[in-house]
Coordinates of C-alpha atoms in Angstrom, one line a residue:
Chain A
X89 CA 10.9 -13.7 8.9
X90 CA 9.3 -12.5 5.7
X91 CA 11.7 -9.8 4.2
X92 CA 11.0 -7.8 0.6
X93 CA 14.3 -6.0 -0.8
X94 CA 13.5 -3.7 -3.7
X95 CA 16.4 -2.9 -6.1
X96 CA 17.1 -0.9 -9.9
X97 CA 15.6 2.5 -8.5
X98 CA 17.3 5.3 -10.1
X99 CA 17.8 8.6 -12.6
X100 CA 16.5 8.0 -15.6
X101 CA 15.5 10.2 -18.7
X102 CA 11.8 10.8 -19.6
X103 CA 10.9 8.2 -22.3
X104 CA 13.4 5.8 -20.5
X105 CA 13.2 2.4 -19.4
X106 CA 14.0 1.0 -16.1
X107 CA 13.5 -2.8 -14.4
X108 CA 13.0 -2.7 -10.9
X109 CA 13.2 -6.5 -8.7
X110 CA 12.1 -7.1 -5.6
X111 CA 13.7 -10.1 -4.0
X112 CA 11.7 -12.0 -2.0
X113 CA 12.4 -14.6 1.5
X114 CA 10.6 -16.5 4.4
X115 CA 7.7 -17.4 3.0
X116 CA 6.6 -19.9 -0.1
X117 CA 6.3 -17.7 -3.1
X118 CA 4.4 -18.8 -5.4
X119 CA 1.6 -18.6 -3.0
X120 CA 1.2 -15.2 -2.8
X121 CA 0.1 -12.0 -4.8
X122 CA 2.5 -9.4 -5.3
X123 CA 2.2 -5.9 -6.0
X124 CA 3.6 -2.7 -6.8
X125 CA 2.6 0.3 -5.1
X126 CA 4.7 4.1 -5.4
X127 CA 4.7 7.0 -3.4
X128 CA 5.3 10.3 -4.9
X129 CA 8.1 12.7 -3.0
X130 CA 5.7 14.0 -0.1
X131 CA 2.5 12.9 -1.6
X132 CA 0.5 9.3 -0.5
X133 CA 0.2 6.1 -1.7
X134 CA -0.9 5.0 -5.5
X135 CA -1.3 1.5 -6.0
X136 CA 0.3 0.1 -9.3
X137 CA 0.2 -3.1 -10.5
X138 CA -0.6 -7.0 -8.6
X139 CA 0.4 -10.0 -10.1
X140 CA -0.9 -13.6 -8.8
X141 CA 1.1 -16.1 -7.1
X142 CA 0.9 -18.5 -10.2
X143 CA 1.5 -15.0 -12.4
X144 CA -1.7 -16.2 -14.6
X145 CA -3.8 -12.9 -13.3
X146 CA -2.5 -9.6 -13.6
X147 CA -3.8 -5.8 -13.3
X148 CA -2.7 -2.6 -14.0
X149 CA -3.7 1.0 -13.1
X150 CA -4.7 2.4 -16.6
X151 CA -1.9 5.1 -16.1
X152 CA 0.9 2.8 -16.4
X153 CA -1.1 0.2 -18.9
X154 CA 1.0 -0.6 -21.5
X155 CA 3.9 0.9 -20.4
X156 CA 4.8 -0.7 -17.4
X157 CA 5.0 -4.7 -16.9
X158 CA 4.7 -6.5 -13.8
X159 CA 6.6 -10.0 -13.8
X160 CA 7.8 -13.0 -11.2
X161 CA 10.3 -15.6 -11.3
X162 CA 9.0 -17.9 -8.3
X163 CA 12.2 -20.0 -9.1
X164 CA 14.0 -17.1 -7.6
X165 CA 11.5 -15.7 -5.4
X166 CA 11.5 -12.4 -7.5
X167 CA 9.2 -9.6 -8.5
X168 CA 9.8 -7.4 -11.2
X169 CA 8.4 -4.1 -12.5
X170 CA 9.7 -3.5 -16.3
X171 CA 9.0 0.3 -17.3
X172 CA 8.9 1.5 -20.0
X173 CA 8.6 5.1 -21.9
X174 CA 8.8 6.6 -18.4
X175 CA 7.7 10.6 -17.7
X176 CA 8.0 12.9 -14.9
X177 CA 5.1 11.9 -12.8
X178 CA 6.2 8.4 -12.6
X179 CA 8.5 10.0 -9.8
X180 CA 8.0 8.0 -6.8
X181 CA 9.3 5.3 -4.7
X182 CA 8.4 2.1 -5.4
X183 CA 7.2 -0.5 -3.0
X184 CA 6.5 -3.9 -3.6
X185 CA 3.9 -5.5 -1.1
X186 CA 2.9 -9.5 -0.6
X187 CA -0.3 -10.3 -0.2
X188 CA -1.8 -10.9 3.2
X189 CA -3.8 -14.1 1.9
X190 CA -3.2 -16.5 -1.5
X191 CA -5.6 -14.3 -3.2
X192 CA -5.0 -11.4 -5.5
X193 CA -7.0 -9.1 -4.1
X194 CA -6.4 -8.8 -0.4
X195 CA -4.3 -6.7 2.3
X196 CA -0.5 -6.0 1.4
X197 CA 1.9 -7.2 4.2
X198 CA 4.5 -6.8 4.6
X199 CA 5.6 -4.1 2.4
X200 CA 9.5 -3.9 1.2
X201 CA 12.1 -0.7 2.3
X202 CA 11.2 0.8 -1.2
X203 CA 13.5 1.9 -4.4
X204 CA 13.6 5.1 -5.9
X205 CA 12.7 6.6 -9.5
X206 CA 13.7 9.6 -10.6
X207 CA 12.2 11.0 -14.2
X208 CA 14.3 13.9 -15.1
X209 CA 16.6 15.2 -18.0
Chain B
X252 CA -12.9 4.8 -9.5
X253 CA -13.5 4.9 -6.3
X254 CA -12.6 7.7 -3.9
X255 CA -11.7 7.3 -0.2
X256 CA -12.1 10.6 1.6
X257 CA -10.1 10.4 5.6
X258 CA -10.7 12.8 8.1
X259 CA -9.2 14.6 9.8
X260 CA -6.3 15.4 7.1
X261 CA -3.6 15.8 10.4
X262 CA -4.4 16.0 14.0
X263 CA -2.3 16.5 17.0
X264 CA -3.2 15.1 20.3
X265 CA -1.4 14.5 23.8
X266 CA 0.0 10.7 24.6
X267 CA -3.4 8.8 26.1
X268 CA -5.7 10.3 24.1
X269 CA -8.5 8.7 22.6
X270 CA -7.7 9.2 18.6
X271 CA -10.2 8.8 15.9
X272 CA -9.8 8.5 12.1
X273 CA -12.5 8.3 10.0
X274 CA -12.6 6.9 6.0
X275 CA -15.1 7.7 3.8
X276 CA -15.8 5.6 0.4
X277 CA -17.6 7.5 -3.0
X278 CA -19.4 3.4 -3.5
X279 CA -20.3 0.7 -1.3
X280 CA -16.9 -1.8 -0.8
X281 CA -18.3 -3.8 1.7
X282 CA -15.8 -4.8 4.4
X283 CA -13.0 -4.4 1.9
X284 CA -11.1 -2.0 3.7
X285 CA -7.7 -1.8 5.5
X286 CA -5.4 0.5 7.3
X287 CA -2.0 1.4 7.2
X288 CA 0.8 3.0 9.3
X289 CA 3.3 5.1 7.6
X290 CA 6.1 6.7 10.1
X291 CA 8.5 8.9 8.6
X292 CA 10.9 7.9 5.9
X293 CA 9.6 4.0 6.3
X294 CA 7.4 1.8 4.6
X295 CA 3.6 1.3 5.1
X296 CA 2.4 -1.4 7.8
X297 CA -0.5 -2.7 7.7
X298 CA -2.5 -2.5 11.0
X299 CA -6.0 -3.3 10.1
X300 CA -7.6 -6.0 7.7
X301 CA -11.1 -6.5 6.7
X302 CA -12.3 -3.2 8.5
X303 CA -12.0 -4.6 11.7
X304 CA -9.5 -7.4 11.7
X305 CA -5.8 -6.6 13.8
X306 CA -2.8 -7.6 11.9
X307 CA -0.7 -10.1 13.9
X308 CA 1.6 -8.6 15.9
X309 CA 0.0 -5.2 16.2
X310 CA -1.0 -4.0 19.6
X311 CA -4.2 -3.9 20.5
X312 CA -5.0 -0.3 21.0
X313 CA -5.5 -0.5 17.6
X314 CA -8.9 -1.2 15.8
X315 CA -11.0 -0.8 12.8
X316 CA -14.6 -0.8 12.2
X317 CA -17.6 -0.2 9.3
X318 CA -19.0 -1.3 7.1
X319 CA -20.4 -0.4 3.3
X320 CA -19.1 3.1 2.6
X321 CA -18.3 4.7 6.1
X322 CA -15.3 3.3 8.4
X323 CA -13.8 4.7 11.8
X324 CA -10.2 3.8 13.0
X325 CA -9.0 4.1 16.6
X326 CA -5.8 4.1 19.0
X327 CA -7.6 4.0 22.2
X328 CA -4.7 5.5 24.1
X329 CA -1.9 7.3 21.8
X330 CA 1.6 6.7 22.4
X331 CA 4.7 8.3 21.3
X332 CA 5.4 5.8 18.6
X333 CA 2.2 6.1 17.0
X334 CA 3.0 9.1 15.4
X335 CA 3.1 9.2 11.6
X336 CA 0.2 8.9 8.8
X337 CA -2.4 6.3 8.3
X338 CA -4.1 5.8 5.5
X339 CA -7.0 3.6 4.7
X340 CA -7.5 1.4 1.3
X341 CA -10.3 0.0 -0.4
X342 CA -9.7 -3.7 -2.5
X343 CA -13.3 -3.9 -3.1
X344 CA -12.5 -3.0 -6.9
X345 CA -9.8 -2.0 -9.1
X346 CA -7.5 0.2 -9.0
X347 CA -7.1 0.0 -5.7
X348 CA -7.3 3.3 -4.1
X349 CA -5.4 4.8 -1.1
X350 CA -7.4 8.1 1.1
X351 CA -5.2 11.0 1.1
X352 CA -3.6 10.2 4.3
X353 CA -4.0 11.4 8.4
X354 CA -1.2 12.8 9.6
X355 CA -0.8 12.2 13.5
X356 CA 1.5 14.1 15.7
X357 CA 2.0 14.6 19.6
X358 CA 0.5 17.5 21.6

């Protein structure tokens, strides 16, 4: 069975960092895309960020460019979402989502239980 | 980027109904286009893939279809477990965008 177990959520400061992980099992990997998708409290989904299964392609929505930094270990069958200088309307719950097929730009399933980020002072 | 407009933005119907959703795109994405279950307090599933396609495992009163920038999605008989929000998402080009989101209840 393919499970996703996000992690790291939190409280966290505006102009914080947080790492967020997403352990992945039942399935090969490095085959798959992964991405990052959040959910603002009672709002709907933004997609955020998809790495490839060999991590050579990567994309970003332009809010988050060059603060946020989407990463895998396919040693450990891990995702990560490094953020960086973090603000209130990053608020959300993050989901990480494989890939339906080998390529990056495809349906997300299945998605993981979500983890989540709290920007405040 | 491109804009995916779903309508209704809630709806209420009685179990057995006939329930349509209906997803609008701002530009032409093809047959990239797939829906999503969200009940309460869980994660998305995925129902639909490829406008028309069922996800394994998904029961079959469930279906997708259109093309180019106007797509329908149906439960041909609603049960109690349906109810939640659906949303549909284009991955014809990035970012990737999400519609707002139907919200389903029971009569």
């Amino acid at each position: 069975e393919v499970q996703l177990v996000e992690s790291g959520g939190g409280l966290v400061q505006p102009g914080g960092s947080l790492r967020l992980s997403c352990a992945a099992s039942g399935f090969t990997f490095s085959n798959f895309a992964m991405s990052w998708v959040r959910q603002a409290p009672g709002r709907g989904l933004e997609w955020v960020s998809v790495m490839s299964g060999s991590a050579t392609n990567t994309y970003y929505r332009e809010s988050v460019k060059g603060r946020f930094t989407i990463s895998r270990d396919n040693s450990k069958s891990t995702l990560y979402l490094q953020m960086k200088s973090l603000r209130a309307e990053d608020t959300a719950v993050y989901y990480c989502a494989k890939s339906l097929d080998i390529v990056v730009a495809s349906a997300m399933s299945p998605w993981g239980q979500g983890t989540l980020v709290t920007v405040s002072s | 980027d491109i804009q995916m407009t779903q309508s209704p933005s809630s709806l209420s119907a009685s179990v057995g109904d006939r329930v349509t959703i209906t997803c609008q795109a701002s530009q032409d994405i093809s047959n990239y286009l797939n829906w999503y279950q969200q009940k309460p307090g869980k994660a998305p599933k995925l129902l639909i893939y490829d406008a028309s396609n069922l996800e394994t495992g998904v029961p079959s009163r469930f279906s997708g279809s259109g093309s180019e920038t106007e797509f329908t999605f149906t439960i041909t008989s609603l049960q109690p477990e349906d109810i939640g929000t659906y949303y549909c998402q284009q991955y014809n080009d990035l970012p990737w965008t999400f519609g707002q989101g139907t919200k389903v209840e029971i009569k």
